[in-house]
């Protein structure tokens, strides 16, 4: 189980922290996520880094929001609901209200009218925002499972996402995503999602291994 | 925004700013 692998990690860490516990750099995290997505051949909608908080090795391992990069999707017309339906209108009103509140929370001012907030909030934007509130304890969910098993998980196809044991994967499918990938790294898990169907590629795994080995300086 | 964890706050700020830029490029007249 995840607990036993955490204990093993703890033992490794205490032997020689400088060698085994890689240096984690929050500043360059956004740059690494952006490089990963913008440099990819495939069309990814977003990338998220779920950061492991193994503070006290006896406590359960928790993956929480580290950072994320939302690139968006090319085909905006893939909506669940028709734009004239009452459900769509009500849902959009709700999303815009939340975005206005978030805007005020961040800017610290009561923003009267901000046209950007009044534009349509797409399903994948909404899913990205919801992701900021999520965390995974002790191997739960696809990110937690990838972290615990130390092996990548690649789910491609709406049927597979919809049938997944992971609630986050099912939710992603509901918001129009077709592919979800979780790749473990030393300090957490890199997750990528796309509205396109993307078949597994070792090239992407290798890029994650290089980009998210925080002992590597990013260089020019 | 003091009660919003720093990582989420930074990501949210960046998301909102980029969204504004993206929408400005798409339809400059509407903004």
mmCIF file of C-alpha atoms in Angstrom:
data_model
loop_
_atom_site.group_PDB
_atom_site.id
_atom_site.type_symbol
_atom_site.label_atom_id
_atom_site.label_comp_id
_atom_site.label_asym_id
_atom_site.label_seq_id
_atom_site.Cartn_x
_atom_site.Cartn_y
_atom_site.Cartn_z
ATOM 1 C CA UNK A 1 0.000 0.000 0.000
ATOM 2 C CA UNK A 2 1.021 3.620 -0.229
ATOM 3 C CA UNK A 3 1.890 3.703 3.485
ATOM 4 C CA UNK A 4 4.585 1.039 3.096
ATOM 5 C CA UNK A 5 6.126 2.775 0.119
ATOM 6 C CA UNK A 6 6.159 6.034 2.087
ATOM 7 C CA UNK A 7 8.058 4.322 4.918
ATOM 8 C CA UNK A 8 10.574 2.976 2.444
ATOM 9 C CA UNK A 9 11.012 6.473 1.022
ATOM 10 C CA UNK A 10 11.499 7.830 4.527
ATOM 11 C CA UNK A 11 14.257 5.337 5.217
ATOM 12 C CA UNK A 12 15.997 6.313 1.977
ATOM 13 C CA UNK A 13 15.690 9.967 2.787
ATOM 14 C CA UNK A 14 17.127 9.764 6.279
ATOM 15 C CA UNK A 15 20.211 7.924 5.003
ATOM 16 C CA UNK A 16 21.521 10.950 3.128
ATOM 17 C CA UNK A 17 19.051 13.798 2.584
ATOM 18 C CA UNK A 18 21.340 15.780 0.299
ATOM 19 C CA UNK A 19 21.692 12.951 -2.193
ATOM 20 C CA UNK A 20 18.271 11.378 -2.168
ATOM 21 C CA UNK A 21 15.866 14.289 -1.541
ATOM 22 C CA UNK A 22 15.970 16.335 -4.752
ATOM 23 C CA UNK A 23 15.857 20.103 -4.468
ATOM 24 C CA UNK A 24 12.293 21.252 -5.316
ATOM 25 C CA UNK A 25 12.051 24.679 -6.956
ATOM 26 C CA UNK A 26 8.638 26.406 -6.861
ATOM 27 C CA UNK A 27 9.847 29.387 -8.926
ATOM 28 C CA UNK A 28 10.696 27.389 -12.029
ATOM 29 C CA UNK A 29 7.669 25.097 -11.764
ATOM 30 C CA UNK A 30 5.452 27.271 -13.984
ATOM 31 C CA UNK A 31 8.223 27.548 -16.574
ATOM 32 C CA UNK A 32 8.643 23.771 -16.633
ATOM 33 C CA UNK A 33 4.890 23.182 -17.067
ATOM 34 C CA UNK A 34 4.757 25.736 -19.878
ATOM 35 C CA UNK A 35 7.832 24.293 -21.620
ATOM 36 C CA UNK A 36 6.281 20.834 -21.412
ATOM 37 C CA UNK A 37 2.988 21.855 -23.012
ATOM 38 C CA UNK A 38 4.135 24.484 -25.490
ATOM 39 C CA UNK A 39 6.940 22.234 -26.699
ATOM 40 C CA UNK A 40 4.804 19.139 -27.137
ATOM 41 C CA UNK A 41 3.843 17.751 -30.537
ATOM 42 C CA UNK A 42 0.457 16.806 -29.201
ATOM 43 C CA UNK A 43 -2.269 19.326 -28.321
ATOM 44 C CA UNK A 44 -2.569 19.431 -24.545
ATOM 45 C CA UNK A 45 -5.211 21.611 -22.900
ATOM 46 C CA UNK A 46 -3.544 21.987 -19.511
ATOM 47 C CA UNK A 47 -0.733 20.754 -17.278
ATOM 48 C CA UNK A 48 -0.851 20.539 -13.479
ATOM 49 C CA UNK A 49 1.818 19.702 -10.930
ATOM 50 C CA UNK A 50 0.412 17.953 -7.850
ATOM 51 C CA UNK A 51 2.928 18.544 -5.088
ATOM 52 C CA UNK A 52 3.576 15.878 -2.462
ATOM 53 C CA UNK A 53 3.532 17.093 1.117
ATOM 54 C CA UNK A 54 5.474 14.330 2.858
ATOM 55 C CA UNK A 55 6.314 16.576 5.796
ATOM 56 C CA UNK A 56 6.069 14.006 8.503
ATOM 57 C CA UNK A 57 6.677 10.541 7.114
ATOM 58 C CA UNK A 58 4.337 8.913 9.564
ATOM 59 C CA UNK A 59 1.415 11.007 8.293
ATOM 60 C CA UNK A 60 -0.453 10.004 5.124
ATOM 61 C CA UNK A 61 1.037 11.281 1.875
ATOM 62 C CA UNK A 62 -1.063 14.100 0.425
ATOM 63 C CA UNK A 63 -0.880 15.464 -3.097
ATOM 64 C CA UNK A 64 -2.089 19.055 -3.362
ATOM 65 C CA UNK A 65 -2.069 21.847 -5.919
ATOM 66 C CA UNK A 66 1.491 22.904 -6.751
ATOM 67 C CA UNK A 67 0.941 24.916 -9.908
ATOM 68 C CA UNK A 68 -0.845 24.687 -13.231
ATOM 69 C CA UNK A 69 -0.697 26.012 -16.782
ATOM 70 C CA UNK A 70 -3.904 26.336 -18.781
ATOM 71 C CA UNK A 71 -3.353 26.560 -22.536
ATOM 72 C CA UNK A 72 -6.969 26.045 -23.677
ATOM 73 C CA UNK A 73 -8.446 24.091 -26.557
ATOM 74 C CA UNK A 74 -8.596 24.861 -30.226
ATOM 75 C CA UNK A 75 -12.167 23.832 -30.921
ATOM 76 C CA UNK A 76 -14.318 25.927 -28.593
ATOM 77 C CA UNK A 77 -17.597 24.606 -29.983
ATOM 78 C CA UNK A 78 -17.394 21.295 -28.134
ATOM 79 C CA UNK A 79 -20.041 22.198 -25.502
ATOM 80 C CA UNK A 80 -22.111 19.797 -23.503
ATOM 81 C CA UNK A 81 -25.132 22.113 -23.553
ATOM 82 C CA UNK A 82 -26.589 24.194 -26.383
ATOM 83 C CA UNK A 83 -25.901 27.869 -25.871
ATOM 84 C CA UNK A 84 -29.555 28.768 -25.901
ATOM 85 C CA UNK A 85 -30.655 26.206 -23.347
ATOM 86 C CA UNK A 86 -31.750 27.501 -19.923
ATOM 87 C CA UNK A 87 -29.327 25.081 -18.266
ATOM 88 C CA UNK A 88 -26.409 26.516 -20.223
ATOM 89 C CA UNK A 89 -27.406 30.095 -19.398
ATOM 90 C CA UNK A 90 -27.811 29.286 -15.691
ATOM 91 C CA UNK A 91 -24.479 27.418 -15.583
ATOM 92 C CA UNK A 92 -22.674 30.293 -17.302
ATOM 93 C CA UNK A 93 -24.168 32.802 -14.850
ATOM 94 C CA UNK A 94 -22.884 30.687 -11.966
ATOM 95 C CA UNK A 95 -19.395 30.349 -13.437
ATOM 96 C CA UNK A 96 -19.133 34.083 -14.204
ATOM 97 C CA UNK A 97 -20.239 34.938 -10.665
ATOM 98 C CA UNK A 98 -17.534 32.691 -9.225
ATOM 99 C CA UNK A 99 -14.948 34.212 -11.563
ATOM 100 C CA UNK A 100 -15.945 37.724 -10.470
ATOM 101 C CA UNK A 101 -15.540 36.733 -6.823
ATOM 102 C CA UNK A 102 -12.175 35.118 -7.518
ATOM 103 C CA UNK A 103 -11.100 38.244 -9.367
ATOM 104 C CA UNK A 104 -12.063 40.393 -6.354
ATOM 105 C CA UNK A 105 -10.360 37.956 -3.975
ATOM 106 C CA UNK A 106 -7.135 38.178 -5.938
ATOM 107 C CA UNK A 107 -7.161 41.866 -6.783
ATOM 108 C CA UNK A 108 -8.510 42.830 -3.370
ATOM 109 C CA UNK A 109 -10.953 45.246 -4.977
ATOM 110 C CA UNK A 110 -14.609 44.971 -5.824
ATOM 111 C CA UNK A 111 -14.347 44.737 -9.610
ATOM 112 C CA UNK A 112 -17.524 46.310 -11.050
ATOM 113 C CA UNK A 113 -17.443 45.310 -14.631
ATOM 114 C CA UNK A 114 -14.628 43.293 -16.018
ATOM 115 C CA UNK A 115 -15.476 42.270 -19.554
ATOM 116 C CA UNK A 116 -13.088 39.344 -19.504
ATOM 117 C CA UNK A 117 -15.085 37.796 -16.688
ATOM 118 C CA UNK A 118 -18.313 38.188 -18.653
ATOM 119 C CA UNK A 119 -17.040 36.128 -21.562
ATOM 120 C CA UNK A 120 -18.083 32.460 -21.717
ATOM 121 C CA UNK A 121 -16.306 30.285 -19.124
ATOM 122 C CA UNK A 122 -15.576 27.089 -21.055
ATOM 123 C CA UNK A 123 -15.893 23.589 -19.601
ATOM 124 C CA UNK A 124 -12.144 23.006 -19.572
ATOM 125 C CA UNK A 125 -11.489 26.398 -17.929
ATOM 126 C CA UNK A 126 -14.000 25.440 -15.274
ATOM 127 C CA UNK A 127 -12.405 22.021 -14.787
ATOM 128 C CA UNK A 128 -8.975 23.674 -14.403
ATOM 129 C CA UNK A 129 -10.363 26.053 -11.768
ATOM 130 C CA UNK A 130 -12.073 23.201 -9.880
ATOM 131 C CA UNK A 131 -8.746 21.336 -9.882
ATOM 132 C CA UNK A 132 -7.222 24.035 -7.687
ATOM 133 C CA UNK A 133 -9.511 22.925 -4.865
ATOM 134 C CA UNK A 134 -8.619 19.224 -5.062
ATOM 135 C CA UNK A 135 -6.100 17.055 -3.201
ATOM 136 C CA UNK A 136 -5.415 13.314 -3.039
ATOM 137 C CA UNK A 137 -4.641 11.438 0.151
ATOM 138 C CA UNK A 138 -2.706 8.200 0.388
ATOM 139 C CA UNK A 139 -2.871 6.980 -3.161
ATOM 140 C CA UNK A 140 -6.400 8.026 -3.991
ATOM 141 C CA UNK A 141 -7.344 9.179 -7.477
ATOM 142 C CA UNK A 142 -5.174 8.866 -10.580
ATOM 143 C CA UNK A 143 -2.522 11.303 -9.259
ATOM 144 C CA UNK A 144 -2.353 9.480 -5.928
ATOM 145 C CA UNK A 145 -2.198 6.088 -7.628
ATOM 146 C CA UNK A 146 0.630 7.253 -9.941
ATOM 147 C CA UNK A 147 2.549 8.620 -6.959
ATOM 148 C CA UNK A 148 2.078 5.467 -4.901
ATOM 149 C CA UNK A 149 2.919 3.042 -7.674
ATOM 150 C CA UNK A 150 5.708 5.290 -9.026
ATOM 151 C CA UNK A 151 4.488 4.506 -12.509
ATOM 152 C CA UNK A 152 2.724 6.649 -15.140
ATOM 153 C CA UNK A 153 -0.982 6.274 -15.844
ATOM 154 C CA UNK A 154 -2.253 7.119 -19.315
ATOM 155 C CA UNK A 155 -6.033 7.122 -19.888
ATOM 156 C CA UNK A 156 -7.017 7.791 -23.505
ATOM 157 C CA UNK A 157 -10.642 7.754 -24.721
ATOM 158 C CA UNK A 158 -13.943 9.009 -23.315
ATOM 159 C CA UNK A 159 -15.105 5.478 -22.518
ATOM 160 C CA UNK A 160 -12.023 4.767 -20.423
ATOM 161 C CA UNK A 161 -12.254 8.085 -18.616
ATOM 162 C CA UNK A 162 -15.978 7.601 -17.960
ATOM 163 C CA UNK A 163 -15.383 4.066 -16.638
ATOM 164 C CA UNK A 164 -12.430 5.032 -14.435
ATOM 165 C CA UNK A 165 -12.505 4.312 -10.677
ATOM 166 C CA UNK A 166 -11.153 7.818 -10.195
ATOM 167 C CA UNK A 167 -13.797 10.502 -9.719
ATOM 168 C CA UNK A 168 -11.491 13.162 -11.141
ATOM 169 C CA UNK A 169 -11.124 11.204 -14.389
ATOM 170 C CA UNK A 170 -14.906 10.819 -14.709
ATOM 171 C CA UNK A 171 -15.333 14.529 -13.987
ATOM 172 C CA UNK A 172 -12.742 15.391 -16.654
ATOM 173 C CA UNK A 173 -14.666 13.382 -19.228
ATOM 174 C CA UNK A 174 -17.812 15.239 -18.274
ATOM 175 C CA UNK A 175 -16.045 18.502 -19.114
ATOM 176 C CA UNK A 176 -14.990 17.356 -22.559
ATOM 177 C CA UNK A 177 -11.545 15.909 -21.959
ATOM 178 C CA UNK A 178 -10.550 12.761 -23.865
ATOM 179 C CA UNK A 179 -7.080 12.092 -22.490
ATOM 180 C CA UNK A 180 -5.631 12.304 -18.962
ATOM 181 C CA UNK A 181 -2.057 11.415 -18.025
ATOM 182 C CA UNK A 182 -0.402 11.266 -14.591
ATOM 183 C CA UNK A 183 3.393 10.908 -14.463
ATOM 184 C CA UNK A 184 5.106 10.686 -11.056
ATOM 185 C CA UNK A 185 8.221 12.734 -10.346
ATOM 186 C CA UNK A 186 10.395 13.071 -7.271
ATOM 187 C CA UNK A 187 8.259 15.681 -5.524
ATOM 188 C CA UNK A 188 4.828 15.018 -6.904
ATOM 189 C CA UNK A 189 2.889 14.122 -10.029
ATOM 190 C CA UNK A 190 2.651 15.875 -13.385
ATOM 191 C CA UNK A 191 -0.850 15.657 -14.860
ATOM 192 C CA UNK A 192 -1.747 16.556 -18.424
ATOM 193 C CA UNK A 193 -5.186 16.673 -19.977
ATOM 194 C CA UNK A 194 -6.459 17.169 -23.508
ATOM 195 C CA UNK A 195 -9.735 17.507 -25.357
ATOM 196 C CA UNK A 196 -8.032 15.486 -28.081
ATOM 197 C CA UNK A 197 -7.479 11.724 -28.102
ATOM 198 C CA UNK A 198 -3.738 11.305 -27.575
ATOM 199 C CA UNK A 199 -2.083 7.914 -27.683
ATOM 200 C CA UNK A 200 0.641 7.096 -25.141
ATOM 201 C CA UNK A 201 4.114 8.338 -26.083
ATOM 202 C CA UNK A 202 7.429 7.647 -24.377
ATOM 203 C CA UNK A 203 8.666 10.969 -25.696
ATOM 204 C CA UNK A 204 6.391 12.815 -23.292
ATOM 205 C CA UNK A 205 7.429 10.589 -20.370
ATOM 206 C CA UNK A 206 11.072 11.363 -21.066
ATOM 207 C CA UNK A 207 10.380 15.099 -21.240
ATOM 208 C CA UNK A 208 8.671 14.976 -17.850
ATOM 209 C CA UNK A 209 11.577 12.993 -16.395
ATOM 210 C CA UNK A 210 14.053 15.639 -17.577
ATOM 211 C CA UNK A 211 11.983 18.761 -16.947
ATOM 212 C CA UNK A 212 10.790 17.733 -13.491
ATOM 213 C CA UNK A 213 14.065 16.410 -12.180
ATOM 214 C CA UNK A 214 14.560 19.539 -10.067
ATOM 215 C CA UNK A 215 18.233 18.900 -9.668
ATOM 216 C CA UNK A 216 18.496 19.954 -13.323
ATOM 217 C CA UNK A 217 19.034 23.638 -13.906
ATOM 218 C CA UNK A 218 16.667 24.661 -16.723
ATOM 219 C CA UNK A 219 19.467 26.507 -18.513
ATOM 220 C CA UNK A 220 18.757 28.936 -21.386
ATOM 221 C CA UNK B 1 -6.651 36.671 -0.416
ATOM 222 C CA UNK B 2 -4.648 36.038 2.702
ATOM 223 C CA UNK B 3 -6.465 32.818 3.380
ATOM 224 C CA UNK B 4 -5.800 31.428 -0.130
ATOM 225 C CA UNK B 5 -2.703 29.214 -0.107
ATOM 226 C CA UNK B 6 0.130 30.887 -1.984
ATOM 227 C CA UNK B 7 0.455 28.264 -4.720
ATOM 228 C CA UNK B 8 -3.237 28.476 -5.568
ATOM 229 C CA UNK B 9 -3.242 32.248 -5.374
ATOM 230 C CA UNK B 10 -0.342 32.535 -7.820
ATOM 231 C CA UNK B 11 -1.893 30.031 -10.208
ATOM 232 C CA UNK B 12 -5.255 31.767 -10.041
ATOM 233 C CA UNK B 13 -3.695 35.182 -10.664
ATOM 234 C CA UNK B 14 -1.820 33.861 -13.687
ATOM 235 C CA UNK B 15 -4.910 32.069 -15.006
ATOM 236 C CA UNK B 16 -7.071 35.213 -14.777
ATOM 237 C CA UNK B 17 -4.418 37.430 -16.372
ATOM 238 C CA UNK B 18 -3.782 35.004 -19.232
ATOM 239 C CA UNK B 19 -7.513 34.588 -19.781
ATOM 240 C CA UNK B 20 -7.886 38.362 -20.122
ATOM 241 C CA UNK B 21 -5.006 38.479 -22.625
ATOM 242 C CA UNK B 22 -6.432 35.542 -24.587
ATOM 243 C CA UNK B 23 -9.894 37.116 -24.795
ATOM 244 C CA UNK B 24 -8.404 40.471 -25.770
ATOM 245 C CA UNK B 25 -6.624 38.821 -28.697
ATOM 246 C CA UNK B 26 -9.755 36.928 -29.751
ATOM 247 C CA UNK B 27 -12.171 39.849 -29.602
ATOM 248 C CA UNK B 28 -10.425 43.132 -28.907
ATOM 249 C CA UNK B 29 -13.637 45.175 -29.444
ATOM 250 C CA UNK B 30 -15.596 43.323 -26.741
ATOM 251 C CA UNK B 31 -13.083 44.262 -24.015
#
